[in-house]
Coordinates of C-alpha atoms in Angstrom, one line a residue:
X1 CA 0.0 0.0 0.0
X2 CA 1.6 3.3 -1.0
X3 CA 1.7 6.5 0.9
X4 CA -1.1 8.1 -1.1
X5 CA -3.6 5.3 -0.3
X6 CA -2.8 5.6 3.4
X7 CA -3.5 9.3 3.4
X8 CA -6.8 8.7 1.7
X9 CA -7.8 6.1 4.3
X10 CA -6.8 8.5 7.1
X11 CA -8.8 11.3 5.6
X12 CA -11.9 9.1 5.2
X13 CA -11.6 7.9 8.8
X14 CA -11.4 11.5 10.1
X15 CA -14.5 12.5 8.1
X16 CA -16.4 9.4 9.5
X17 CA -15.4 10.3 13.1
X18 CA -16.4 13.9 12.6
X19 CA -19.8 12.8 11.3
X20 CA -20.2 10.5 14.3
X21 CA -19.4 13.4 16.7
X22 CA -21.8 15.7 15.1
X23 CA -24.6 13.0 15.2
X24 CA -23.8 12.4 18.9
X25 CA -24.0 16.1 19.7
X26 CA -27.3 16.5 17.9
X27 CA -28.7 13.5 19.7
X28 CA -27.5 14.9 23.1
X29 CA -29.2 18.3 22.4
X30 CA -32.4 16.5 21.5
X31 CA -32.3 14.5 24.7
X32 CA -31.7 17.7 26.8
X33 CA -34.6 19.5 25.0
X34 CA -37.0 16.6 25.8
X35 CA -35.9 16.6 29.5
X36 CA -36.4 20.4 29.8
X37 CA -39.9 20.1 28.2
X38 CA -40.8 17.2 30.5
X39 CA -39.7 19.2 33.6
X40 CA -41.7 22.2 32.6
X41 CA -44.8 20.0 31.9
X42 CA -44.8 18.4 35.3
X43 CA -43.6 21.3 37.5
X44 CA -45.2 24.2 35.6
X45 CA -43.5 27.5 35.0
X46 CA -44.8 29.8 37.8
X47 CA -44.7 33.6 37.4
X48 CA -43.8 34.5 41.0
X49 CA -44.0 38.2 41.4
X50 CA -42.6 39.3 38.0
X51 CA -46.1 40.1 36.7
X52 CA -45.9 37.4 34.0
X53 CA -49.4 36.2 33.2
X54 CA -50.4 32.5 33.6
X55 CA -53.6 30.6 33.1
X56 CA -52.8 27.6 35.4
X57 CA -56.0 27.7 37.4
X58 CA -59.0 25.4 38.0
X59 CA -61.5 28.2 37.2
X60 CA -62.1 29.6 33.8
X61 CA -63.6 33.1 34.6
X62 CA -64.3 35.5 31.7
X63 CA -62.5 38.8 32.2
X64 CA -60.1 37.4 34.9
X65 CA -56.4 37.2 34.0
X66 CA -54.2 35.3 36.5
X67 CA -51.0 37.2 37.5
X68 CA -49.7 35.1 40.4
X69 CA -50.7 31.7 41.7
X70 CA -47.9 31.6 44.4
X71 CA -48.7 34.6 46.5
X72 CA -46.9 34.1 49.8
X73 CA -49.3 34.3 52.7
X74 CA -49.6 33.6 56.4
X75 CA -51.2 30.4 57.5
X76 CA -54.9 30.3 58.1
X77 CA -58.2 28.9 56.8
X78 CA -58.6 31.5 54.1
X79 CA -56.3 30.6 51.3
X80 CA -55.4 33.0 48.5
X81 CA -55.4 30.8 45.4
X82 CA -54.6 33.4 42.8
X83 CA -54.0 37.1 42.3
X84 CA -55.2 38.6 39.1
X85 CA -56.8 41.5 37.2
X86 CA -60.5 41.6 36.4
X87 CA -62.5 43.4 33.6
X88 CA -66.2 43.2 33.8
X89 CA -69.1 44.0 36.2
X90 CA -67.9 45.3 39.6
X91 CA -70.3 43.5 42.0
X92 CA -68.8 44.4 45.4
X93 CA -70.9 47.6 45.9
X94 CA -74.1 46.2 44.2
X95 CA -73.9 48.6 41.3
X96 CA -72.5 46.2 38.7
X97 CA -70.7 49.0 36.8
X98 CA -68.1 47.9 34.2
X99 CA -64.5 48.2 35.3
X100 CA -61.2 47.4 33.7
X101 CA -58.1 45.7 35.2
X102 CA -59.3 45.9 38.8
X103 CA -57.2 43.8 41.2
X104 CA -59.0 40.6 42.2
X105 CA -58.3 37.5 44.3
X106 CA -59.5 34.0 44.2
X107 CA -59.8 32.8 47.8
X108 CA -60.8 29.5 49.3
X109 CA -62.2 28.6 52.7
X110 CA -60.1 25.6 53.6
X111 CA -61.5 25.4 57.2
X112 CA -64.4 23.4 58.5
X113 CA -66.6 26.3 59.4
X114 CA -68.4 28.9 57.3
X115 CA -67.0 32.4 57.3
X116 CA -69.3 35.2 58.0
X117 CA -66.8 37.9 57.2
X118 CA -63.2 38.2 56.1
X119 CA -60.9 41.0 55.1
X120 CA -57.6 40.7 53.2
X121 CA -55.0 43.4 52.7
X122 CA -52.2 43.5 50.2
X123 CA -49.2 45.8 50.2
X124 CA -48.8 47.3 46.7
X125 CA -45.1 47.9 46.4
X126 CA -45.1 50.1 49.5
X127 CA -47.1 52.8 47.8
X128 CA -50.6 51.8 48.6
X129 CA -52.8 49.1 50.2
X130 CA -55.4 46.9 48.4
X131 CA -58.4 45.8 50.5
X132 CA -60.6 42.8 49.8
X133 CA -63.8 42.2 51.8
X134 CA -65.6 38.9 51.8
X135 CA -69.0 37.9 53.3
X136 CA -70.6 34.5 53.7
X137 CA -68.2 31.8 52.3
X138 CA -69.1 28.1 53.0
X139 CA -66.4 25.7 54.1
X140 CA -64.5 24.2 51.1
X141 CA -65.8 26.8 48.6
X142 CA -64.0 29.5 46.6
X143 CA -64.9 33.1 45.6
X144 CA -63.6 35.7 43.2
X145 CA -63.2 38.9 45.3
X146 CA -62.6 42.3 43.7
X147 CA -60.6 45.1 45.4
X148 CA -63.1 47.1 47.5
X149 CA -62.1 50.5 46.1
X150 CA -61.7 49.4 42.5
X151 CA -57.9 49.7 42.7
X152 CA -56.4 48.7 39.3
X153 CA -53.4 46.5 38.6
X154 CA -50.1 48.3 38.0
X155 CA -47.5 46.4 36.0
X156 CA -44.2 45.7 37.8
X157 CA -45.7 46.2 41.3
X158 CA -44.8 43.6 44.0
X159 CA -48.0 42.6 45.7
X160 CA -47.5 41.0 49.1
X161 CA -49.7 39.9 52.1
X162 CA -48.4 41.6 55.1
X163 CA -50.7 40.1 57.7
X164 CA -53.1 37.2 58.1
X165 CA -56.7 37.9 56.9
X166 CA -59.2 39.0 59.5
X167 CA -61.8 36.3 59.7
X168 CA -65.0 35.8 61.6
X169 CA -66.9 32.5 61.7
X170 CA -70.6 32.4 61.0
X171 CA -72.5 31.8 64.3
X172 CA -75.9 33.4 64.1
X173 CA -77.4 32.0 60.9
X174 CA -80.3 29.6 60.7
X175 CA -79.3 26.9 58.2
X176 CA -82.4 24.8 58.4
X177 CA -85.4 27.0 58.4
X178 CA -87.7 24.5 56.7
X179 CA -90.0 24.2 59.7
X180 CA -90.6 27.9 59.8
X181 CA -90.3 29.4 56.4
X182 CA -90.8 28.3 52.8
X183 CA -89.1 30.3 50.1
X184 CA -90.4 31.0 46.6
X185 CA -87.7 32.8 44.7
X186 CA -87.8 33.9 41.1
X187 CA -85.8 36.2 38.9
X188 CA -85.7 39.6 40.6
X189 CA -87.8 38.6 43.6
X190 CA -87.8 36.4 46.8
X191 CA -91.2 35.4 48.4
X192 CA -91.0 34.3 52.0
X193 CA -93.9 32.5 53.6
X194 CA -94.2 31.8 57.3
X195 CA -95.4 28.2 57.4
X196 CA -95.3 27.9 61.2
X197 CA -98.2 28.6 63.6
X198 CA -96.2 31.3 65.3
X199 CA -95.8 34.9 64.4
X200 CA -92.2 36.0 63.8
X201 CA -91.9 39.5 65.0
X202 CA -88.2 40.1 64.4
X203 CA -86.7 41.2 61.1
X204 CA -86.5 38.2 58.7
X205 CA -83.5 38.1 56.3
X206 CA -82.5 35.8 53.5
X207 CA -78.9 35.7 52.4
X208 CA -77.7 34.7 49.0
X209 CA -74.7 34.9 46.7
X210 CA -74.2 34.4 42.9
X211 CA -72.4 31.3 41.8
X212 CA -70.8 31.0 38.3
X213 CA -67.8 29.2 36.7
X214 CA -67.4 26.9 39.8
X215 CA -67.1 29.6 42.4
X216 CA -68.9 32.5 44.1
X217 CA -68.7 35.7 42.1
X218 CA -67.7 38.6 44.4
X219 CA -67.1 38.9 48.1
X220 CA -70.5 40.4 48.4
X221 CA -73.4 38.5 50.0
X222 CA -76.9 39.9 49.1
X223 CA -79.7 40.2 51.7
X224 CA -83.4 40.2 51.3
X225 CA -84.9 41.8 54.4
X226 CA -88.4 42.0 55.7
X227 CA -88.6 44.5 58.5
X228 CA -91.0 43.8 61.4
X229 CA -91.3 40.1 60.8
X230 CA -93.9 37.9 59.2
X231 CA -97.1 36.7 60.8
X232 CA -98.0 33.0 60.8
X233 CA -99.4 31.9 57.4
X234 CA -98.5 35.2 55.7
X235 CA -96.3 35.8 52.7
X236 CA -93.8 38.7 52.3
X237 CA -92.1 39.7 49.1
X238 CA -88.7 41.3 48.7
X239 CA -87.6 42.7 45.3
X240 CA -84.0 41.5 44.6
X241 CA -82.6 42.7 41.3
X242 CA -79.5 40.5 41.9
X243 CA -81.3 37.3 42.3
X244 CA -81.6 34.9 39.4
X245 CA -82.8 31.3 39.2
X246 CA -79.8 30.4 37.1
X247 CA -77.0 31.8 39.2
X248 CA -78.1 32.6 42.7
X249 CA -77.7 30.3 45.7
X250 CA -79.7 30.9 48.9
X251 CA -77.3 30.3 51.8
X252 CA -79.1 30.8 55.1
X253 CA -81.6 33.0 57.0
X254 CA -81.6 35.1 60.2
X255 CA -84.5 35.8 62.5
X256 CA -85.6 35.4 66.1
X257 CA -88.0 32.6 67.1

């Protein structure tokens, strides 16, 4: 074998080795890409407090954009599931006026007792405070709560919980009123009949919330009130523009026997 043939064989061997190294490098990059995608799939890319939007949430609420699902918070039975911004009807004051990018929270009552009232405050980058008020939340249920004063979301702001929410358990409600009252609600109205043989002389109140998309909409709890009570066998009517057969849920009543 002459010198020229040896050089040709060596050149061919080098080219084959180079091709093998290139193939191995491409294969390694492909494996790394698959591993990264798998990790992201199973762990999820969370936005933290950078303001990056995410949609990883169990509730699909029109007008609500999730901004943070890992908001650090003190321990307690009222869990902040997500911080976001909401565009739509502002329900918290009962006026239902349209708003844009109002701060909103999704909260869950993780305790065993109903909450009658709760208040959550967020520090907004040290420049202001956001307040969220919640009334009547059953155990295990969630609610979308809008900032009380219609404070809007500001990009780049670090929102933090500085103290545990103030919570009060529900203690004065009548959950089972079936022996005293029968309710006949319809869109825009709630009829209340005293089916007992005793006059109820105290004010009679029916409490309800609106439920959509798998959770209660708003921290607000609506109240139908009949002043002065209802005599035995009589029917009282309360006009309730927020009540609808499709969305409203009657929670409890209050009255004195």
